[in-house]
């Protein structure tokens, strides 16, 4: 029997092809699997009838944890022959039905962390350690299908050891597009406020020490820059507050661990689940009676926004900042402007108040701010839905029969594309009062349209005729 299968949903960048390969091999089926240009997956298998039917059932039942299947079409027919084995074929740019999307970025997984902290592992302390189950996705994709040449990892050819892992079906990094190591992956370096590289043995340890000493650093992560400093020294926090024109608005912080967070904040079971989830959002926590961090972080408030490390880079910073229970980690931007993701722009705009920069070589295709979540009556409520969640869709009423694009208003903007009972929300865009914000919103809308593969039929905007988001919608109309 032969089965021709199309799968839609979040099925690229989540280890889906390796899963299909292993499942087909286990059931002794022949054929192929490949990614498509519409973010879906195409599968053809041939074998005995029981095995083919079992294969189709198990696609849904045994799919990878991060995969989401919104639609599975399977056509059964007689064998056509011509297959000698099962293979992962080169991706095709063909597009069909819309509805699939690239997954959000995911925090580094437990398996990778075990290697990261293991001195005998070749990825020991490698800040960009990832596998098929974790790491950046949305922030590195430039075009579909999701293959390394279509991401910002294309400039880093695999070394022989990484290539062996990439091509070994039994390996956790089989067809992992973000695979890299200290030999072949992006390099990181410390720079002064003028962007000039500083020679030092370990840029992360040195950066951590500088943070603990009260300096302000701009740190390039996976979705953009954070501006970081000490949480126990009030002076740099005051300086940062003045530089960002934020007299009262609280700063988010990153705790070194869940245990460290409990020393200054109350953490419920739901909040613990959110803090340690693969999405790793900022969670608003109540300050504990023993709160001892600088009051300037969240002045006059009973709560504080806390997140945990979500890349190897963050764990290395805390190695250098040994006595810091947490670090201020606020968005790297100027007032009313989007988060900065480019090294050169960071120096141009932040050097007036940043003492040092921690750069890396990988470009960020899609800037993405941190998500913010709050527990309300035992349920999570989004304050900001961004990294870790965008651009995954949410279900809505299917009464909307046309493809609609929503542009937001003037502040706290998020773009949205809705069709077929789903709303694909962009990352947090922020304010669009300035030209930088408008350009960011326009890029975000165009990228979301390219990733979903749809053509807009309805453009929704605010009724205010002079909002820049309204003017942008009229321009696109």
mmCIF file of C-alpha atoms in Angstrom, residues 47-413:
data_model
loop_
_atom_site.group_PDB
_atom_site.id
_atom_site.type_symbol
_atom_site.label_atom_id
_atom_site.label_comp_id
_atom_site.label_asym_id
_atom_site.label_seq_id
_atom_site.Cartn_x
_atom_site.Cartn_y
_atom_site.Cartn_z
ATOM 1 C CA UNK A 47 4.820 -0.956 2.544
ATOM 2 C CA UNK A 48 2.372 -3.510 3.864
ATOM 3 C CA UNK A 49 -1.107 -2.203 4.659
ATOM 4 C CA UNK A 50 -0.972 -2.659 8.436
ATOM 5 C CA UNK A 51 2.319 -0.779 8.683
ATOM 6 C CA UNK A 52 1.099 2.086 6.493
ATOM 7 C CA UNK A 53 -2.097 2.500 8.516
ATOM 8 C CA UNK A 54 -0.137 2.295 11.776
ATOM 9 C CA UNK A 55 2.251 4.943 10.436
ATOM 10 C CA UNK A 56 -0.595 7.380 9.750
ATOM 11 C CA UNK A 57 -2.132 6.843 13.196
ATOM 12 C CA UNK A 58 1.156 7.362 14.990
ATOM 13 C CA UNK A 59 1.998 10.636 13.226
ATOM 14 C CA UNK A 60 -0.536 12.345 15.471
ATOM 15 C CA UNK A 61 -0.133 10.096 18.512
ATOM 16 C CA UNK A 62 3.689 10.172 18.737
ATOM 17 C CA UNK A 63 4.561 13.573 17.235
ATOM 18 C CA UNK A 64 7.413 15.623 18.788
ATOM 19 C CA UNK A 65 6.450 17.677 21.872
ATOM 20 C CA UNK A 66 6.758 21.046 20.117
ATOM 21 C CA UNK A 67 4.827 19.985 17.011
ATOM 22 C CA UNK A 68 1.216 21.040 16.482
ATOM 23 C CA UNK A 69 -0.825 19.375 13.749
ATOM 24 C CA UNK A 70 -3.780 21.404 12.504
ATOM 25 C CA UNK A 71 -4.518 19.233 9.493
ATOM 26 C CA UNK A 72 -3.419 15.833 8.189
ATOM 27 C CA UNK A 73 -4.525 14.616 4.752
ATOM 28 C CA UNK A 74 -3.681 11.049 3.734
ATOM 29 C CA UNK A 75 -4.489 9.422 0.390
ATOM 30 C CA UNK A 76 -4.252 5.635 0.273
ATOM 31 C CA UNK A 77 -3.591 3.793 -2.999
ATOM 32 C CA UNK A 78 -1.729 0.873 -4.502
ATOM 33 C CA UNK A 79 2.066 0.783 -4.492
ATOM 34 C CA UNK A 80 3.819 2.509 -7.369
ATOM 35 C CA UNK A 81 7.259 1.214 -6.442
ATOM 36 C CA UNK A 82 10.525 2.981 -7.130
ATOM 37 C CA UNK A 83 11.678 3.412 -3.522
ATOM 38 C CA UNK A 84 14.634 1.470 -2.143
ATOM 39 C CA UNK A 85 14.644 3.056 1.321
ATOM 40 C CA UNK A 86 13.166 5.915 3.324
ATOM 41 C CA UNK A 87 14.888 9.281 2.920
ATOM 42 C CA UNK A 88 14.694 12.897 3.990
ATOM 43 C CA UNK A 89 14.652 14.692 0.650
ATOM 44 C CA UNK A 90 15.731 18.216 -0.173
ATOM 45 C CA UNK A 91 12.953 20.664 0.639
ATOM 46 C CA UNK A 92 10.652 22.000 -2.047
ATOM 47 C CA UNK A 93 9.451 25.582 -2.357
ATOM 48 C CA UNK A 94 6.016 24.421 -3.496
ATOM 49 C CA UNK A 95 3.091 25.954 -1.649
ATOM 50 C CA UNK A 96 -0.408 24.666 -1.149
ATOM 51 C CA UNK A 97 -2.960 25.387 1.533
ATOM 52 C CA UNK A 98 -1.985 28.073 4.028
ATOM 53 C CA UNK A 99 -2.141 27.464 7.742
ATOM 54 C CA UNK A 100 1.327 26.343 8.766
ATOM 55 C CA UNK A 101 3.869 28.544 10.514
ATOM 56 C CA UNK A 102 7.412 28.455 11.872
ATOM 57 C CA UNK A 103 7.512 27.718 15.628
ATOM 58 C CA UNK A 104 8.462 30.295 18.249
ATOM 59 C CA UNK A 105 11.910 30.340 19.824
ATOM 60 C CA UNK A 106 12.363 27.808 22.621
ATOM 61 C CA UNK A 107 14.609 27.916 25.675
ATOM 62 C CA UNK A 108 17.584 25.573 25.860
ATOM 63 C CA UNK A 109 16.364 22.074 26.810
ATOM 64 C CA UNK A 110 17.460 19.872 29.714
ATOM 65 C CA UNK A 111 19.424 17.484 27.470
ATOM 66 C CA UNK A 112 21.447 20.367 26.058
ATOM 67 C CA UNK A 113 22.008 21.823 29.527
ATOM 68 C CA UNK A 114 23.465 18.501 30.703
ATOM 69 C CA UNK A 115 26.010 18.726 27.887
ATOM 70 C CA UNK A 116 26.546 22.431 28.539
ATOM 71 C CA UNK A 117 27.615 21.793 32.143
ATOM 72 C CA UNK A 118 29.604 18.617 31.377
ATOM 73 C CA UNK A 119 33.368 19.388 31.177
ATOM 74 C CA UNK A 120 33.972 16.286 29.049
ATOM 75 C CA UNK A 121 31.410 17.264 26.398
ATOM 76 C CA UNK A 122 32.634 19.102 23.315
ATOM 77 C CA UNK A 123 29.872 21.686 23.755
ATOM 78 C CA UNK A 124 30.832 22.393 27.354
ATOM 79 C CA UNK A 125 29.920 26.030 28.063
ATOM 80 C CA UNK A 126 28.996 26.673 24.414
ATOM 81 C CA UNK A 127 26.558 29.570 24.580
ATOM 82 C CA UNK A 128 24.585 28.627 21.421
ATOM 83 C CA UNK A 129 24.064 24.970 22.255
ATOM 84 C CA UNK A 130 20.791 23.667 20.724
ATOM 85 C CA UNK A 131 19.171 20.557 19.258
ATOM 86 C CA UNK A 132 15.974 19.663 17.367
ATOM 87 C CA UNK A 133 13.981 20.308 20.559
ATOM 88 C CA UNK A 134 15.226 23.774 21.494
ATOM 89 C CA UNK A 135 16.769 27.050 20.450
ATOM 90 C CA UNK A 136 15.833 29.915 18.119
ATOM 91 C CA UNK A 137 13.429 29.426 15.227
ATOM 92 C CA UNK A 138 11.297 32.499 14.507
ATOM 93 C CA UNK A 139 14.151 34.943 15.109
ATOM 94 C CA UNK A 140 16.531 33.281 12.615
ATOM 95 C CA UNK A 141 14.212 32.305 9.737
ATOM 96 C CA UNK A 142 14.471 34.498 6.637
ATOM 97 C CA UNK A 143 12.361 32.503 4.219
ATOM 98 C CA UNK A 144 10.613 29.153 3.910
ATOM 99 C CA UNK A 145 11.106 26.233 3.908
ATOM 100 C CA UNK A 146 12.931 25.938 7.229
ATOM 101 C CA UNK A 147 16.412 24.817 6.183
ATOM 102 C CA UNK A 148 19.784 26.126 7.311
ATOM 103 C CA UNK A 149 20.455 28.062 4.048
ATOM 104 C CA UNK A 150 17.208 29.972 4.681
ATOM 105 C CA UNK A 151 18.251 31.047 8.176
ATOM 106 C CA UNK A 152 20.887 33.337 9.645
ATOM 107 C CA UNK A 153 22.937 30.196 10.394
ATOM 108 C CA UNK A 154 23.798 29.809 6.709
ATOM 109 C CA UNK A 155 27.050 31.726 7.181
ATOM 110 C CA UNK A 156 28.381 29.061 9.560
ATOM 111 C CA UNK A 157 29.236 25.836 7.655
ATOM 112 C CA UNK A 158 29.137 22.668 9.748
ATOM 113 C CA UNK A 159 32.406 21.197 10.950
ATOM 114 C CA UNK A 160 32.924 17.421 10.373
ATOM 115 C CA UNK A 161 31.697 16.518 13.870
ATOM 116 C CA UNK A 162 28.524 18.612 13.604
ATOM 117 C CA UNK A 163 27.904 17.289 10.094
ATOM 118 C CA UNK A 164 28.140 13.735 11.413
ATOM 119 C CA UNK A 165 25.504 14.519 14.053
ATOM 120 C CA UNK A 166 23.324 16.268 11.477
ATOM 121 C CA UNK A 167 23.327 13.218 9.191
ATOM 122 C CA UNK A 168 23.029 10.486 11.865
ATOM 123 C CA UNK A 169 19.396 9.286 12.337
ATOM 124 C CA UNK A 170 20.077 8.127 15.888
ATOM 125 C CA UNK A 171 21.495 11.499 16.956
ATOM 126 C CA UNK A 172 19.456 14.139 18.791
ATOM 127 C CA UNK A 173 20.725 16.708 16.291
ATOM 128 C CA UNK A 174 19.689 14.762 13.190
ATOM 129 C CA UNK A 175 18.601 17.474 10.729
ATOM 130 C CA UNK A 176 18.773 20.165 13.439
ATOM 131 C CA UNK A 177 19.196 23.354 11.402
ATOM 132 C CA UNK A 178 20.696 25.328 14.305
ATOM 133 C CA UNK A 179 23.400 22.776 15.131
ATOM 134 C CA UNK A 180 26.770 24.372 15.902
ATOM 135 C CA UNK A 181 29.719 24.068 18.273
ATOM 136 C CA UNK A 182 32.704 26.171 19.411
ATOM 137 C CA UNK A 183 34.570 25.145 16.244
ATOM 138 C CA UNK A 184 32.023 26.119 13.592
ATOM 139 C CA UNK A 185 29.385 28.255 15.306
ATOM 140 C CA UNK A 186 29.009 32.025 15.753
ATOM 141 C CA UNK A 187 31.633 33.662 17.928
ATOM 142 C CA UNK A 188 30.994 36.125 20.758
ATOM 143 C CA UNK A 189 33.158 39.011 21.960
ATOM 144 C CA UNK A 190 33.230 41.851 24.465
ATOM 145 C CA UNK A 191 33.547 45.435 23.223
ATOM 146 C CA UNK A 192 33.964 48.867 24.765
ATOM 147 C CA UNK A 193 31.319 51.591 24.463
ATOM 148 C CA UNK A 194 32.688 52.496 21.008
ATOM 149 C CA UNK A 195 32.199 48.957 19.741
ATOM 150 C CA UNK A 196 35.924 48.141 19.715
ATOM 151 C CA UNK A 197 36.626 44.525 20.659
ATOM 152 C CA UNK A 198 38.333 43.964 24.003
ATOM 153 C CA UNK A 199 40.837 41.139 24.181
ATOM 154 C CA UNK A 200 39.971 38.825 27.075
ATOM 155 C CA UNK A 201 40.072 35.118 27.800
ATOM 156 C CA UNK A 202 36.342 34.581 28.279
ATOM 157 C CA UNK A 203 33.989 37.395 27.222
ATOM 158 C CA UNK A 204 31.086 35.975 29.238
ATOM 159 C CA UNK A 205 32.977 35.657 32.509
ATOM 160 C CA UNK A 206 34.406 39.134 32.011
ATOM 161 C CA UNK A 207 30.952 40.538 31.194
ATOM 162 C CA UNK A 208 29.507 38.914 34.307
ATOM 163 C CA UNK A 209 32.230 40.433 36.480
ATOM 164 C CA UNK A 210 31.599 43.876 34.986
ATOM 165 C CA UNK A 211 27.883 43.567 35.724
ATOM 166 C CA UNK A 212 28.595 42.630 39.329
ATOM 167 C CA UNK A 213 30.884 45.660 39.612
ATOM 168 C CA UNK A 214 28.009 47.962 38.675
ATOM 169 C CA UNK A 215 28.682 48.601 34.997
ATOM 170 C CA UNK A 216 25.887 48.731 32.421
ATOM 171 C CA UNK A 217 26.167 46.314 29.485
ATOM 172 C CA UNK A 218 24.207 45.882 26.263
ATOM 173 C CA UNK A 219 23.975 42.142 25.643
ATOM 174 C CA UNK A 220 22.940 40.650 22.322
ATOM 175 C CA UNK A 221 20.669 37.651 22.830
ATOM 176 C CA UNK A 222 18.637 35.589 20.376
ATOM 177 C CA UNK A 223 15.914 38.163 19.706
ATOM 178 C CA UNK A 224 17.708 41.446 20.274
ATOM 179 C CA UNK A 225 19.671 43.377 22.878
ATOM 180 C CA UNK A 226 19.082 43.494 26.612
ATOM 181 C CA UNK A 227 20.486 46.273 28.746
ATOM 182 C CA UNK A 228 21.810 44.639 31.892
ATOM 183 C CA UNK A 229 23.260 45.625 35.233
ATOM 184 C CA UNK A 230 23.380 44.645 38.908
ATOM 185 C CA UNK A 231 20.185 44.180 40.929
ATOM 186 C CA UNK A 232 21.775 44.789 44.328
ATOM 187 C CA UNK A 233 23.630 48.003 43.481
ATOM 188 C CA UNK A 234 21.123 50.883 43.171
ATOM 189 C CA UNK A 235 23.485 53.356 41.492
ATOM 190 C CA UNK A 236 23.628 51.793 37.976
ATOM 191 C CA UNK A 237 19.864 51.196 38.131
ATOM 192 C CA UNK A 238 19.345 54.924 38.782
ATOM 193 C CA UNK A 239 21.673 55.757 35.893
ATOM 194 C CA UNK A 240 19.799 53.378 33.603
ATOM 195 C CA UNK A 241 16.437 54.774 34.657
ATOM 196 C CA UNK A 242 17.602 58.296 33.820
ATOM 197 C CA UNK A 243 19.037 57.214 30.442
ATOM 198 C CA UNK A 244 15.803 55.503 29.393
ATOM 199 C CA UNK A 245 13.577 58.290 30.746
ATOM 200 C CA UNK A 246 11.769 55.812 32.976
ATOM 201 C CA UNK A 247 11.192 57.487 36.321
ATOM 202 C CA UNK A 248 8.761 54.891 37.681
ATOM 203 C CA UNK A 249 8.185 52.118 35.124
ATOM 204 C CA UNK A 250 9.687 48.871 36.491
ATOM 205 C CA UNK A 251 12.603 46.984 34.964
ATOM 206 C CA UNK A 252 12.449 43.243 34.329
ATOM 207 C CA UNK A 253 15.114 41.072 35.898
ATOM 208 C CA UNK A 254 16.587 37.642 35.196
ATOM 209 C CA UNK A 255 17.122 35.443 38.259
ATOM 210 C CA UNK A 256 20.053 33.063 38.209
ATOM 211 C CA UNK A 257 17.720 30.172 39.163
ATOM 212 C CA UNK A 258 14.276 29.379 40.510
ATOM 213 C CA UNK A 259 15.799 28.995 43.968
ATOM 214 C CA UNK A 260 17.347 32.461 43.719
ATOM 215 C CA UNK A 261 13.991 33.940 42.671
ATOM 216 C CA UNK A 262 12.371 32.486 45.789
ATOM 217 C CA UNK A 263 14.767 34.475 47.993
ATOM 218 C CA UNK A 264 13.164 37.787 46.994
ATOM 219 C CA UNK A 265 9.758 36.860 45.533
ATOM 220 C CA UNK A 266 6.785 34.596 46.184
ATOM 221 C CA UNK A 267 6.414 31.861 43.561
ATOM 222 C CA UNK A 268 3.199 29.837 43.264
ATOM 223 C CA UNK A 269 3.006 26.457 41.527
ATOM 224 C CA UNK A 270 1.538 28.082 38.388
ATOM 225 C CA UNK A 271 4.197 30.783 38.395
ATOM 226 C CA UNK A 272 6.898 28.137 38.768
ATOM 227 C CA UNK A 273 5.438 26.286 35.791
ATOM 228 C CA UNK A 274 5.496 29.466 33.715
ATOM 229 C CA UNK A 275 9.018 30.434 34.777
ATOM 230 C CA UNK A 276 10.440 27.017 33.882
ATOM 231 C CA UNK A 277 8.404 26.444 30.706
ATOM 232 C CA UNK A 278 10.116 26.226 27.287
ATOM 233 C CA UNK A 279 8.686 29.679 26.539
ATOM 234 C CA UNK A 280 10.495 31.281 29.513
ATOM 235 C CA UNK A 281 8.382 34.460 29.801
ATOM 236 C CA UNK A 282 8.809 37.275 32.274
ATOM 237 C CA UNK A 283 6.399 36.460 35.116
ATOM 238 C CA UNK A 284 5.051 39.141 37.446
ATOM 239 C CA UNK A 285 5.723 37.924 41.000
ATOM 240 C CA UNK A 286 4.862 39.370 44.387
ATOM 241 C CA UNK A 287 7.864 40.616 46.318
ATOM 242 C CA UNK A 288 8.507 38.567 49.429
ATOM 243 C CA UNK A 289 8.834 39.960 52.928
ATOM 244 C CA UNK A 290 12.574 39.348 52.620
ATOM 245 C CA UNK A 291 12.918 41.359 49.396
ATOM 246 C CA UNK A 292 16.454 42.754 49.304
ATOM 247 C CA UNK A 293 17.096 43.882 45.712
ATOM 248 C CA UNK A 294 17.492 47.547 44.793
ATOM 249 C CA UNK A 295 14.173 49.331 45.324
ATOM 250 C CA UNK A 296 14.881 51.353 42.168
ATOM 251 C CA UNK A 297 14.115 48.268 40.022
ATOM 252 C CA UNK A 298 10.356 48.457 40.672
ATOM 253 C CA UNK A 299 9.839 51.515 42.881
ATOM 254 C CA UNK A 300 6.691 51.623 44.970
ATOM 255 C CA UNK A 301 5.319 48.358 43.574
ATOM 256 C CA UNK A 302 4.493 45.119 45.361
ATOM 257 C CA UNK A 303 5.493 42.966 42.393
ATOM 258 C CA UNK A 304 8.496 42.467 40.117
ATOM 259 C CA UNK A 305 8.923 40.969 36.638
ATOM 260 C CA UNK A 306 11.196 37.920 36.747
ATOM 261 C CA UNK A 307 12.437 35.483 34.116
ATOM 262 C CA UNK A 308 14.953 32.650 34.168
ATOM 263 C CA UNK A 309 17.929 32.044 31.833
ATOM 264 C CA UNK A 310 16.853 30.642 28.461
ATOM 265 C CA UNK A 311 20.151 30.343 26.573
ATOM 266 C CA UNK A 312 23.621 29.118 27.425
ATOM 267 C CA UNK A 313 24.759 32.727 27.151
ATOM 268 C CA UNK A 314 22.716 33.698 30.212
ATOM 269 C CA UNK A 315 24.088 30.865 32.350
ATOM 270 C CA UNK A 316 27.630 31.985 31.513
ATOM 271 C CA UNK A 317 26.897 35.557 32.590
ATOM 272 C CA UNK A 318 25.910 34.331 36.033
ATOM 273 C CA UNK A 319 29.179 32.381 36.291
ATOM 274 C CA UNK A 320 30.970 35.718 36.097
ATOM 275 C CA UNK A 321 28.475 37.581 38.292
ATOM 276 C CA UNK A 322 28.873 35.054 41.087
ATOM 277 C CA UNK A 323 27.270 37.033 43.908
ATOM 278 C CA UNK A 324 24.345 38.393 41.901
ATOM 279 C CA UNK A 325 21.042 36.588 42.619
ATOM 280 C CA UNK A 326 19.602 38.275 39.537
ATOM 281 C CA UNK A 327 20.463 40.801 36.833
ATOM 282 C CA UNK A 328 18.443 43.670 35.437
ATOM 283 C CA UNK A 329 17.471 42.626 31.886
ATOM 284 C CA UNK A 330 15.464 45.359 30.212
ATOM 285 C CA UNK A 331 14.820 45.762 26.486
ATOM 286 C CA UNK A 332 17.724 47.245 24.550
ATOM 287 C CA UNK A 333 16.065 50.223 22.922
ATOM 288 C CA UNK A 334 15.636 53.964 23.139
ATOM 289 C CA UNK A 335 12.358 55.460 24.378
ATOM 290 C CA UNK A 336 9.441 54.839 21.951
ATOM 291 C CA UNK A 337 11.689 52.823 19.592
ATOM 292 C CA UNK A 338 11.790 49.073 18.815
ATOM 293 C CA UNK A 339 14.225 46.642 20.375
ATOM 294 C CA UNK A 340 17.653 46.861 18.725
ATOM 295 C CA UNK A 341 19.004 43.730 17.044
ATOM 296 C CA UNK A 342 21.957 44.983 14.978
ATOM 297 C CA UNK A 343 25.466 45.387 16.415
ATOM 298 C CA UNK A 344 26.229 48.645 14.610
ATOM 299 C CA UNK A 345 22.891 50.219 15.535
ATOM 300 C CA UNK A 346 23.416 49.209 19.153
ATOM 301 C CA UNK A 347 26.682 51.161 19.328
ATOM 302 C CA UNK A 348 25.157 54.178 17.570
ATOM 303 C CA UNK A 349 22.148 54.400 19.877
ATOM 304 C CA UNK A 350 23.232 52.961 23.218
ATOM 305 C CA UNK A 351 26.854 54.024 23.700
ATOM 306 C CA UNK A 352 25.770 57.206 25.470
ATOM 307 C CA UNK A 353 24.912 55.292 28.637
ATOM 308 C CA UNK A 354 26.175 51.738 28.094
ATOM 309 C CA UNK A 355 29.679 50.988 29.363
ATOM 310 C CA UNK A 356 30.328 47.762 27.416
ATOM 311 C CA UNK A 357 28.768 45.568 24.736
ATOM 312 C CA UNK A 358 28.599 41.784 24.557
ATOM 313 C CA UNK A 359 28.188 40.915 20.872
ATOM 314 C CA UNK A 360 27.857 37.741 18.850
ATOM 315 C CA UNK A 361 28.177 37.183 15.103
ATOM 316 C CA UNK A 362 24.771 35.704 14.268
ATOM 317 C CA UNK A 363 22.337 38.103 12.644
ATOM 318 C CA UNK A 364 18.809 38.366 14.021
ATOM 319 C CA UNK A 365 16.290 38.071 11.185
ATOM 320 C CA UNK A 366 13.266 38.925 13.301
ATOM 321 C CA UNK A 367 13.722 40.949 16.506
ATOM 322 C CA UNK A 368 11.577 39.630 19.335
ATOM 323 C CA UNK A 369 11.047 41.129 22.788
ATOM 324 C CA UNK A 370 10.417 39.065 25.917
ATOM 325 C CA UNK A 371 6.888 37.925 26.766
ATOM 326 C CA UNK A 372 5.227 39.049 30.006
ATOM 327 C CA UNK A 373 2.678 36.913 31.874
ATOM 328 C CA UNK A 374 0.743 37.341 35.113
ATOM 329 C CA UNK A 375 -1.144 34.812 37.234
ATOM 330 C CA UNK A 376 -4.745 35.940 37.822
ATOM 331 C CA UNK A 377 -7.072 33.704 39.858
ATOM 332 C CA UNK A 378 -4.850 30.726 39.145
ATOM 333 C CA UNK A 379 -4.760 31.295 35.381
ATOM 334 C CA UNK A 380 -2.023 32.816 33.190
ATOM 335 C CA UNK A 381 -2.882 36.170 31.600
ATOM 336 C CA UNK A 382 -0.695 37.762 28.936
ATOM 337 C CA UNK A 383 0.532 41.296 29.440
ATOM 338 C CA UNK A 384 2.733 40.899 26.363
ATOM 339 C CA UNK A 385 2.709 37.883 24.022
ATOM 340 C CA UNK A 386 6.036 37.746 22.212
ATOM 341 C CA UNK A 387 9.177 35.566 22.488
ATOM 342 C CA UNK A 388 8.352 31.918 23.080
ATOM 343 C CA UNK A 389 4.776 32.303 21.855
ATOM 344 C CA UNK A 390 4.837 34.329 18.615
ATOM 345 C CA UNK A 391 4.022 33.539 15.856
ATOM 346 C CA UNK A 392 2.108 30.436 17.025
ATOM 347 C CA UNK A 393 -1.621 30.862 16.271
ATOM 348 C CA UNK A 394 -4.532 31.012 18.667
ATOM 349 C CA UNK A 395 -7.960 29.631 17.809
ATOM 350 C CA UNK A 396 -10.745 32.100 17.065
ATOM 351 C CA UNK A 397 -14.237 31.934 15.609
ATOM 352 C CA UNK A 398 -14.400 30.565 12.072
ATOM 353 C CA UNK A 399 -17.029 33.152 11.149
ATOM 354 C CA UNK A 400 -14.280 35.239 9.578
ATOM 355 C CA UNK A 401 -14.367 34.070 5.962
ATOM 356 C CA UNK A 402 -11.667 36.329 4.546
ATOM 357 C CA UNK A 403 -7.978 36.850 5.306
ATOM 358 C CA UNK A 404 -7.696 39.849 7.622
ATOM 359 C CA UNK A 405 -4.616 41.793 8.706
ATOM 360 C CA UNK A 406 -4.804 43.955 11.837
ATOM 361 C CA UNK A 407 -2.269 46.746 12.384
ATOM 362 C CA UNK A 408 -2.920 47.778 15.981
ATOM 363 C CA UNK A 409 -3.113 51.325 17.319
ATOM 364 C CA UNK A 410 -0.309 53.640 18.498
ATOM 365 C CA UNK A 411 1.123 52.016 21.643
ATOM 366 C CA UNK A 412 1.833 48.400 22.645
ATOM 367 C CA UNK A 413 1.217 47.344 19.056
#
